[in-house]
PDB file of C-alpha atoms in Angstrom:
ATOM      1  CA  CYS A 275       0.000   0.000   0.000  1.00  0.00           C
ATOM      2  CA  GLU A 276       2.776   2.384   0.984  1.00  0.00           C
ATOM      3  CA  LYS A 277       4.738   2.000  -2.246  1.00  0.00           C
ATOM      4  CA  GLY A 278       1.592   1.906  -4.372  1.00  0.00           C
ATOM      5  CA  ARG A 279       0.560   5.302  -3.009  1.00  0.00           C
ATOM      6  CA  GLN A 280      -2.575   3.859  -1.508  1.00  0.00           C
ATOM      7  CA  TRP A 281      -2.247   5.449   1.909  1.00  0.00           C
ATOM      8  CA  ASP A 282      -6.001   5.278   2.462  1.00  0.00           C
ATOM      9  CA  LEU A 283      -5.991   1.513   1.968  1.00  0.00           C
ATOM     10  CA  SER A 284      -3.055   1.196   4.355  1.00  0.00           C
ATOM     11  CA  LEU A 285      -4.906   3.065   7.087  1.00  0.00           C
ATOM     12  CA  SER A 286      -8.095   1.128   6.379  1.00  0.00           C
ATOM     13  CA  LEU A 287      -6.214  -2.148   6.824  1.00  0.00           C
ATOM     14  CA  LEU A 288      -4.778  -0.830  10.077  1.00  0.00           C
ATOM     15  CA  SER A 289      -8.318  -0.151  11.326  1.00  0.00           C
ATOM     16  CA  GLU A 290      -9.438  -3.617  10.278  1.00  0.00           C
ATOM     17  CA  LEU A 291      -6.520  -5.142  12.141  1.00  0.00           C
ATOM     18  CA  HIS A 292      -7.637  -3.383  15.314  1.00  0.00           C
ATOM     19  CA  ALA A 293     -11.322  -4.236  14.741  1.00  0.00           C
ATOM     20  CA  ASP A 294     -10.442  -7.905  14.366  1.00  0.00           C
ATOM     21  CA  GLY A 295      -8.787  -7.832  17.784  1.00  0.00           C
ATOM     22  CA  LEU A 296      -5.265  -8.154  16.448  1.00  0.00           C
ATOM     23  CA  ALA A 297      -2.502  -6.097  18.021  1.00  0.00           C
ATOM     24  CA  HIS A 298      -0.622  -3.343  16.267  1.00  0.00           C
ATOM     25  CA  ASN A 299       3.151  -3.303  16.420  1.00  0.00           C
ATOM     26  CA  VAL A 300       5.974  -1.006  15.351  1.00  0.00           C
ATOM     27  CA  VAL A 301       5.998  -2.560  11.878  1.00  0.00           C
ATOM     28  CA  THR A 302       2.292  -2.061  11.140  1.00  0.00           C
ATOM     29  CA  LEU A 303       2.188   1.412  12.675  1.00  0.00           C
ATOM     30  CA  GLY A 304       5.432   2.422  10.969  1.00  0.00           C
ATOM     31  CA  ALA A 305       4.067   1.329   7.601  1.00  0.00           C
ATOM     32  CA  ALA A 306       0.861   3.295   8.194  1.00  0.00           C
ATOM     33  CA  ILE A 307       2.788   6.427   9.173  1.00  0.00           C
ATOM     34  CA  THR A 308       5.036   6.115   6.132  1.00  0.00           C
ATOM     35  CA  ALA A 309       2.005   5.664   3.875  1.00  0.00           C
ATOM     36  CA  ALA A 310       0.384   8.765   5.379  1.00  0.00           C
ATOM     37  CA  GLU A 311       3.648  10.676   4.952  1.00  0.00           C
ATOM     38  CA  ARG A 312       3.963   9.705   1.305  1.00  0.00           C
ATOM     39  CA  GLY A 313       0.325  10.647   0.758  1.00  0.00           C
ATOM     40  CA  HIS A 314       1.033  14.096   2.273  1.00  0.00           C
ATOM     41  CA  HIS A 315      -1.353  13.517   5.174  1.00  0.00           C
ATOM     42  CA  TRP A 316       0.604  14.875   8.105  1.00  0.00           C
ATOM     43  CA  GLU A 317      -2.417  14.871  10.426  1.00  0.00           C
ATOM     44  CA  LEU A 318      -2.874  11.131   9.995  1.00  0.00           C
ATOM     45  CA  ALA A 319       0.817  10.491  10.577  1.00  0.00           C
ATOM     46  CA  ILE A 320       0.632  12.387  13.862  1.00  0.00           C
ATOM     47  CA  ASP A 321      -2.555  10.566  14.885  1.00  0.00           C
ATOM     48  CA  VAL A 322      -0.991   7.154  14.272  1.00  0.00           C
ATOM     49  CA  LEU A 323       2.178   8.125  16.155  1.00  0.00           C
ATOM     50  CA  ARG A 324       0.146   9.374  19.110  1.00  0.00           C
ATOM     51  CA  GLY A 325      -2.007   6.243  18.979  1.00  0.00           C
ATOM     52  CA  ALA A 326       1.075   4.082  19.474  1.00  0.00           C
ATOM     53  CA  SER A 327       1.287   5.274  23.080  1.00  0.00           C
ATOM     54  CA  LYS A 328      -2.328   4.313  23.669  1.00  0.00           C
ATOM     55  CA  ASP A 329      -1.504   0.807  22.465  1.00  0.00           C
ATOM     56  CA  GLN A 330       1.577   0.800  24.705  1.00  0.00           C
ATOM     57  CA  ILE A 331       3.898   0.624  21.712  1.00  0.00           C
ATOM     58  CA  LEU A 332       7.191   2.456  21.968  1.00  0.00           C
ATOM     59  CA  PRO A 333       7.663   4.401  18.702  1.00  0.00           C
ATOM     60  CA  ASN A 334      10.925   3.766  16.881  1.00  0.00           C
ATOM     61  CA  ILE A 335      13.155   6.036  14.819  1.00  0.00           C
ATOM     62  CA  VAL A 336      11.381   5.120  11.562  1.00  0.00           C
ATOM     63  CA  MET A 337       8.024   6.201  12.988  1.00  0.00           C
ATOM     64  CA  TYR A 338       9.422   9.503  14.263  1.00  0.00           C
ATOM     65  CA  ASN A 339      11.291  10.246  11.025  1.00  0.00           C
ATOM     66  CA  ALA A 340       8.250   9.536   8.843  1.00  0.00           C
ATOM     67  CA  THR A 341       6.069  11.746  11.052  1.00  0.00           C
ATOM     68  CA  ILE A 342       8.621  14.575  10.947  1.00  0.00           C
ATOM     69  CA  SER A 343       8.833  14.222   7.159  1.00  0.00           C
ATOM     70  CA  ALA A 344       5.032  14.291   6.891  1.00  0.00           C
ATOM     71  CA  CYS A 345       4.919  17.520   8.901  1.00  0.00           C
ATOM     72  CA  GLU A 346       7.611  19.035   6.689  1.00  0.00           C
ATOM     73  CA  LYS A 347       5.813  18.036   3.485  1.00  0.00           C
ATOM     74  CA  GLY A 348       2.590  19.457   4.864  1.00  0.00           C
ATOM     75  CA  ARG A 349       4.406  22.713   5.659  1.00  0.00           C
ATOM     76  CA  HIS A 350       3.865  22.192   9.362  1.00  0.00           C
ATOM     77  CA  TRP A 351       7.490  21.733  10.311  1.00  0.00           C
ATOM     78  CA  GLU A 352       6.927  23.624  13.566  1.00  0.00           C
ATOM     79  CA  LEU A 353       4.916  20.659  14.847  1.00  0.00           C
ATOM     80  CA  ALA A 354       7.965  18.462  14.404  1.00  0.00           C
ATOM     81  CA  THR A 355      10.097  20.718  16.592  1.00  0.00           C
ATOM     82  CA  GLY A 356       8.066  20.472  19.678  1.00  0.00           C
TER      83      GLY A 356
END
């Protein structure tokens, strides 16, 4: 989904995963954030990153970098600085 520029499908699959009672992990959340970033949807990238804490998942460097990049592409770089 990420490489095919189908960020909406990626996020839909993430929702289905949760609805089916399956746990998210850094790989699934990282892929969703990267898909949102590549689709220029910085708000979604931030939401997924923040949601990781709710699921007790410690974000990794890939998740942070993709979220920062999404903010930059969305011209909201100030959100990435704090």
